[in-house]
XYZ file of C-alpha atoms in Angstrom:
378
model
C -22.848 20.915 14.781
C -21.699 17.416 14.254
C -23.906 14.654 14.992
C -23.173 13.470 18.582
C -22.650 9.654 18.390
C -20.690 7.735 21.285
C -22.683 8.528 24.604
C -22.613 6.723 27.537
C -23.490 7.077 31.097
C -20.240 5.864 32.788
C -20.774 6.085 36.609
C -23.034 7.163 39.467
C -22.992 8.171 43.086
C -26.481 8.848 44.699
C -27.805 9.762 48.352
C -31.190 10.756 49.408
C -30.779 13.612 51.671
C -33.711 12.711 53.853
C -33.831 8.906 54.315
C -30.118 8.383 54.487
C -29.753 5.833 51.377
C -26.677 5.977 49.710
C -25.392 4.274 46.317
C -21.405 4.110 46.463
C -20.086 4.865 42.771
C -21.325 2.026 40.594
C -19.396 1.952 37.171
C -21.637 0.993 34.121
C -20.155 -1.204 31.163
C -20.363 0.326 27.777
C -22.754 -1.948 26.411
C -24.538 -4.357 29.235
C -24.278 -4.052 32.869
C -26.206 -6.677 34.805
C -27.090 -5.601 38.050
C -27.444 -8.888 40.100
C -28.775 -8.884 44.014
C -31.118 -10.008 46.346
C -34.407 -8.170 46.880
C -34.253 -5.301 48.452
C -30.749 -4.735 47.570
C -30.599 -1.100 46.185
C -30.499 -2.476 42.183
C -33.975 -0.361 41.366
C -33.187 2.434 43.443
C -29.916 2.485 40.796
C -31.995 2.427 37.846
C -34.436 5.353 39.462
C -31.369 7.182 40.110
C -29.849 7.360 36.498
C -33.424 8.008 35.065
C -34.404 10.944 37.403
C -30.854 12.388 36.874
C -31.214 12.329 33.315
C -35.172 13.839 33.131
C -34.078 16.283 35.467
C -31.144 17.636 32.873
C -33.600 18.414 30.223
C -36.947 18.653 31.179
C -38.688 21.362 33.146
C -41.817 19.211 34.638
C -39.790 16.852 36.918
C -40.444 17.009 40.991
C -37.654 17.618 43.021
C -36.277 15.048 45.306
C -34.074 15.670 47.996
C -31.061 14.045 45.987
C -27.418 14.601 46.217
C -26.027 12.983 42.733
C -22.525 12.824 41.135
C -22.864 11.498 37.368
C -20.067 10.731 34.508
C -20.956 11.119 31.087
C -18.998 10.367 27.807
C -19.826 11.613 25.099
C -17.360 11.386 22.012
C -13.606 12.068 23.592
C -15.171 14.400 26.134
C -15.689 13.096 29.712
C -18.467 15.222 31.677
C -18.868 15.213 35.382
C -22.297 17.067 36.482
C -23.439 16.850 40.513
C -26.412 18.260 41.793
C -27.627 18.991 45.463
C -30.922 19.353 46.321
C -32.094 20.246 49.751
C -35.444 21.026 51.650
C -36.289 24.664 51.370
C -37.143 25.885 55.026
C -37.969 29.218 54.250
C -40.817 28.068 52.190
C -44.205 28.835 53.359
C -46.052 25.562 53.294
C -49.957 26.757 54.209
C -51.922 25.665 51.658
C -49.675 22.634 49.483
C -49.295 19.371 50.677
C -45.883 18.990 48.767
C -42.319 19.980 50.393
C -40.402 22.860 49.094
C -37.012 21.779 47.435
C -34.609 24.079 45.755
C -30.919 23.369 43.873
C -28.491 24.212 46.876
C -25.447 23.031 44.572
C -24.792 22.453 41.188
C -21.488 22.003 39.201
C -20.417 20.835 35.774
C -16.793 19.511 34.614
C -15.887 18.772 31.247
C -12.347 16.477 30.972
C -11.936 18.063 34.631
C -12.213 21.792 33.712
C -15.032 23.515 35.421
C -17.731 24.798 32.922
C -20.233 26.177 35.885
C -20.910 26.037 39.346
C -23.823 27.439 41.759
C -23.745 27.220 45.400
C -27.331 28.633 46.823
C -27.212 32.254 45.255
C -23.977 32.447 43.648
C -23.452 31.224 39.716
C -20.274 31.314 37.870
C -20.373 30.278 34.007
C -17.110 30.104 32.114
C -17.256 32.514 29.205
C -19.964 34.973 31.095
C -19.085 37.984 33.148
C -22.543 38.458 34.488
C -25.313 35.668 34.594
C -29.133 35.944 35.659
C -30.314 34.642 38.480
C -30.932 31.053 37.717
C -34.648 29.472 38.578
C -34.291 27.778 42.049
C -36.069 24.200 40.707
C -34.158 23.751 37.135
C -30.947 22.671 36.191
C -28.464 24.888 34.803
C -28.060 22.507 32.213
C -31.495 23.179 31.321
C -31.758 26.952 31.689
C -28.454 27.243 29.569
C -29.311 24.300 27.120
C -30.005 26.923 23.926
C -26.214 28.049 24.513
C -23.766 26.633 21.951
C -20.833 26.091 24.534
C -23.404 23.454 26.036
C -25.286 21.982 22.670
C -23.226 19.198 22.287
C -23.777 17.975 26.261
C -27.835 18.574 26.104
C -27.543 16.499 22.561
C -26.156 13.818 24.084
C -28.004 13.709 27.003
C -31.479 13.512 24.880
C -29.842 10.647 23.308
C -29.505 8.771 26.720
C -32.790 9.575 27.629
C -34.060 6.427 29.057
C -36.355 4.088 26.839
C -39.332 3.076 29.289
C -39.782 -0.875 28.779
C -42.033 -1.467 31.416
C -44.962 -0.198 29.580
C -48.947 -0.135 30.334
C -49.273 -2.055 27.296
C -53.106 -2.477 27.925
C -53.526 1.355 26.782
C -54.781 2.159 23.274
C -54.797 5.509 21.773
C -57.692 7.809 21.589
C -58.830 7.640 17.835
C -58.657 11.635 17.105
C -55.115 11.738 18.760
C -54.133 8.586 16.274
C -55.781 10.436 13.362
C -53.997 13.576 14.029
C -50.635 11.738 14.322
C -51.385 10.192 10.814
C -52.171 13.701 9.085
C -48.704 14.686 10.425
C -46.826 11.583 9.367
C -48.563 12.164 5.776
C -47.801 15.924 5.762
C -44.120 15.070 6.550
C -43.827 12.025 3.776
C -45.445 14.365 1.243
C -42.543 16.821 2.024
C -39.430 14.447 2.383
C -40.719 11.677 0.839
C -38.974 9.064 3.001
C -37.276 10.665 6.101
C -35.057 8.144 8.369
C -37.357 6.509 10.633
C -35.425 7.322 13.289
C -37.518 10.937 13.474
C -40.513 8.451 14.725
C -38.477 6.592 17.531
C -40.141 8.453 20.458
C -43.138 7.855 19.542
C -45.123 5.162 21.668
C -45.358 1.291 19.941
C -48.625 1.839 18.086
C -47.790 4.289 16.315
C -44.453 2.836 15.273
C -45.828 -0.366 14.277
C -48.342 1.728 12.010
C -45.911 3.793 10.266
C -43.326 1.021 9.693
C -46.341 -1.211 7.992
C -48.431 1.404 6.065
C -45.422 4.241 5.195
C -43.065 2.293 3.328
C -40.561 1.223 6.301
C -40.941 -2.802 4.859
C -37.558 -3.369 5.970
C -37.849 -2.399 9.646
C -41.460 -4.645 9.744
C -40.208 -7.245 8.272
C -37.504 -7.336 10.923
C -40.363 -6.606 13.661
C -42.382 -9.241 12.306
C -39.985 -12.025 11.781
C -38.674 -11.767 15.370
C -42.081 -12.146 16.788
C -42.980 -15.134 14.512
C -39.552 -16.499 15.919
C -41.686 -16.266 19.317
C -45.074 -16.750 18.450
C -45.375 -19.013 14.944
C -49.183 -18.794 15.389
C -48.880 -15.030 14.655
C -49.778 -14.261 10.984
C -49.876 -10.609 10.984
C -49.596 -7.773 13.381
C -51.266 -4.065 12.870
C -52.849 -1.506 14.673
C -56.557 -0.977 13.779
C -59.364 1.507 15.116
C -62.038 -0.718 17.120
C -65.113 1.716 16.985
C -66.632 0.464 20.061
C -64.060 1.996 22.237
C -63.216 4.895 19.922
C -59.256 3.603 20.099
C -56.843 3.000 17.540
C -55.134 -0.550 18.922
C -52.789 -3.146 18.305
C -53.837 -6.484 16.890
C -52.762 -9.760 15.804
C -54.119 -12.517 13.669
C -53.955 -15.950 14.857
C -55.305 -18.972 12.575
C -57.375 -16.749 10.596
C -58.796 -14.759 13.744
C -58.019 -11.422 14.705
C -57.224 -10.648 18.425
C -57.195 -6.797 19.197
C -54.985 -5.785 22.383
C -57.165 -6.296 24.939
C -57.622 -9.920 24.122
C -54.193 -10.566 23.514
C -52.180 -12.360 26.523
C -49.933 -9.924 28.912
C -46.930 -12.140 28.080
C -47.675 -12.283 24.405
C -48.396 -8.325 24.121
C -44.872 -7.376 25.947
C -42.953 -9.699 24.213
C -44.294 -7.688 20.737
C -43.597 -4.426 22.572
C -40.061 -5.547 23.465
C -39.863 -6.509 19.869
C -40.948 -3.076 18.683
C -38.680 -0.957 21.046
C -35.323 -2.493 20.470
C -35.873 -2.425 16.662
C -36.975 1.421 16.317
C -35.339 2.989 19.466
C -32.726 5.863 18.493
C -28.948 5.164 18.148
C -26.920 5.016 21.657
C -30.172 5.317 23.783
C -29.976 4.326 27.063
C -32.399 1.175 28.307
C -33.056 0.901 32.030
C -35.051 -2.759 32.151
C -36.101 -3.483 35.443
C -36.386 -7.252 36.415
C -36.789 -8.303 32.831
C -38.106 -11.460 32.734
C -41.389 -10.461 34.527
C -44.587 -11.398 32.588
C -42.148 -13.393 30.158
C -42.893 -17.088 29.289
C -39.633 -19.207 29.377
C -39.162 -19.014 25.338
C -39.638 -15.418 25.184
C -36.961 -14.901 27.924
C -34.548 -16.664 25.043
C -35.361 -14.855 22.150
C -35.437 -11.346 23.918
C -32.198 -11.926 25.665
C -30.655 -12.932 22.302
C -32.008 -9.725 20.791
C -30.477 -7.738 23.562
C -26.985 -8.991 23.613
C -26.542 -9.676 19.912
C -29.021 -6.991 17.562
C -28.471 -3.699 18.643
C -24.230 -3.126 19.483
C -24.953 0.963 19.428
C -26.947 0.233 22.520
C -26.448 0.640 26.309
C -28.112 -1.248 28.839
C -28.297 -1.344 32.048
C -30.799 -4.238 33.388
C -31.804 -5.899 36.750
C -33.059 -9.767 36.849
C -33.386 -12.785 39.237
C -33.881 -15.103 36.469
C -31.015 -17.589 35.969
C -31.629 -17.930 32.010
C -30.766 -14.182 31.586
C -28.352 -14.086 34.294
C -25.902 -17.155 32.861
C -26.582 -15.870 29.227
C -24.493 -12.670 30.665
C -20.727 -12.721 30.819
C -19.880 -12.487 34.836
C -17.499 -9.589 33.689
C -20.844 -7.616 32.897
C -22.137 -8.394 36.073
C -22.097 -5.597 38.792
C -23.036 -7.454 42.465
C -25.023 -5.318 44.580
C -25.585 -5.664 48.313
C -27.131 -3.191 50.765
C -25.595 -2.308 54.225
C -27.638 -0.685 56.522
C -28.521 2.521 54.165
C -25.041 2.057 51.964
C -25.866 0.348 48.643
C -22.538 -0.882 47.302
C -21.292 -3.081 44.322
C -18.768 -5.926 44.980
C -16.537 -7.343 42.076
C -17.672 -10.910 40.914
C -13.316 -12.040 42.026
C -13.740 -10.373 46.011
C -17.176 -12.186 46.009
C -15.513 -15.576 45.025
C -17.924 -16.998 42.089
C -14.876 -18.300 40.674
C -14.495 -18.124 36.628
C -16.624 -20.435 35.290
C -19.683 -18.936 33.408
C -21.424 -22.050 34.230
C -20.950 -22.013 37.830
C -21.096 -18.489 38.086
C -24.903 -18.191 39.374
C -25.134 -21.354 41.467
C -21.301 -19.940 43.199
C -23.224 -16.765 43.978
C -26.287 -18.238 45.248
C -24.782 -20.547 47.227
C -23.017 -17.997 49.052
C -26.031 -16.241 49.628
C -27.743 -19.257 51.152
C -23.970 -20.102 53.349
C -24.439 -16.289 54.937
C -28.099 -16.889 55.412
C -29.524 -14.024 52.864
C -31.857 -16.453 51.201
């Protein structure tokens, strides 16, 4: 199969069947979508709905939630529409298990408007099959048919869309034995393939990627990473990943004014900025990047540089971002904004023209805030 290149999430609709929370259809831009709204408006719920759905499509370890979701995905020249409806299983015997039992009551996939498969309770139809085995009640049909040739392109595309987790637990190191196993595997791969495309390592955590870029002849990648870090923090003289024998872990380290600081001694803002930079330079092509409240834990100078990196460095990526910070909001064109408001249990997107924030990018954020203040929301 030809490599899947262009992949984008086009839109999503969401309903929690138990709480009643509903997200009306929201369309995403092909490059960057900024979700703007007051706290509690539903921005994070939108990110969560996208991330949950992509995970649910390709993984078998996802805990079922009572969600009814309809999502549109563009892959090359094809448009896929996927809907799934998860309900509580009233027949389940919950005597010794504290978790609620759920099952997939309905699921349907369209490709360019044509139905590819559909299931409703115990009835399943798949195009091209006279009879199909009874599907698992707790796994998507996409996952169960992922090895089938007619679904290969879609599954490959969704794996490219698998969201890159940017809100990382930056304090955690890697156990020495685990890191040692990784080094052995990388050396073996290098001996076999000389210098493979760095993208094969893009799913690894940040410490691994720093180590591989610096120590296995990916100088061009390491130089980009270090140059971006240096632009933010002139005092940093080197970045590495070294073993802390006292903790029996490998940790990110930096050299500052001739002194070496290990991960636990680096400020949270500096460490998080380094992680952002590494991820942005090493994540796979056509990844979907979800960032909730981008500014959290970052200094003002970091916000400027990292915003520019997001907007200008990786044109192949699709970003869906939430933010309350005027510096970030004002740097993103207002036609990329989705203004999110919540009315009782319904979350919806209101266009900037309908919202009346004017034509000037410079004044748009202030007009938006002034409107909320006038309406007594802030």
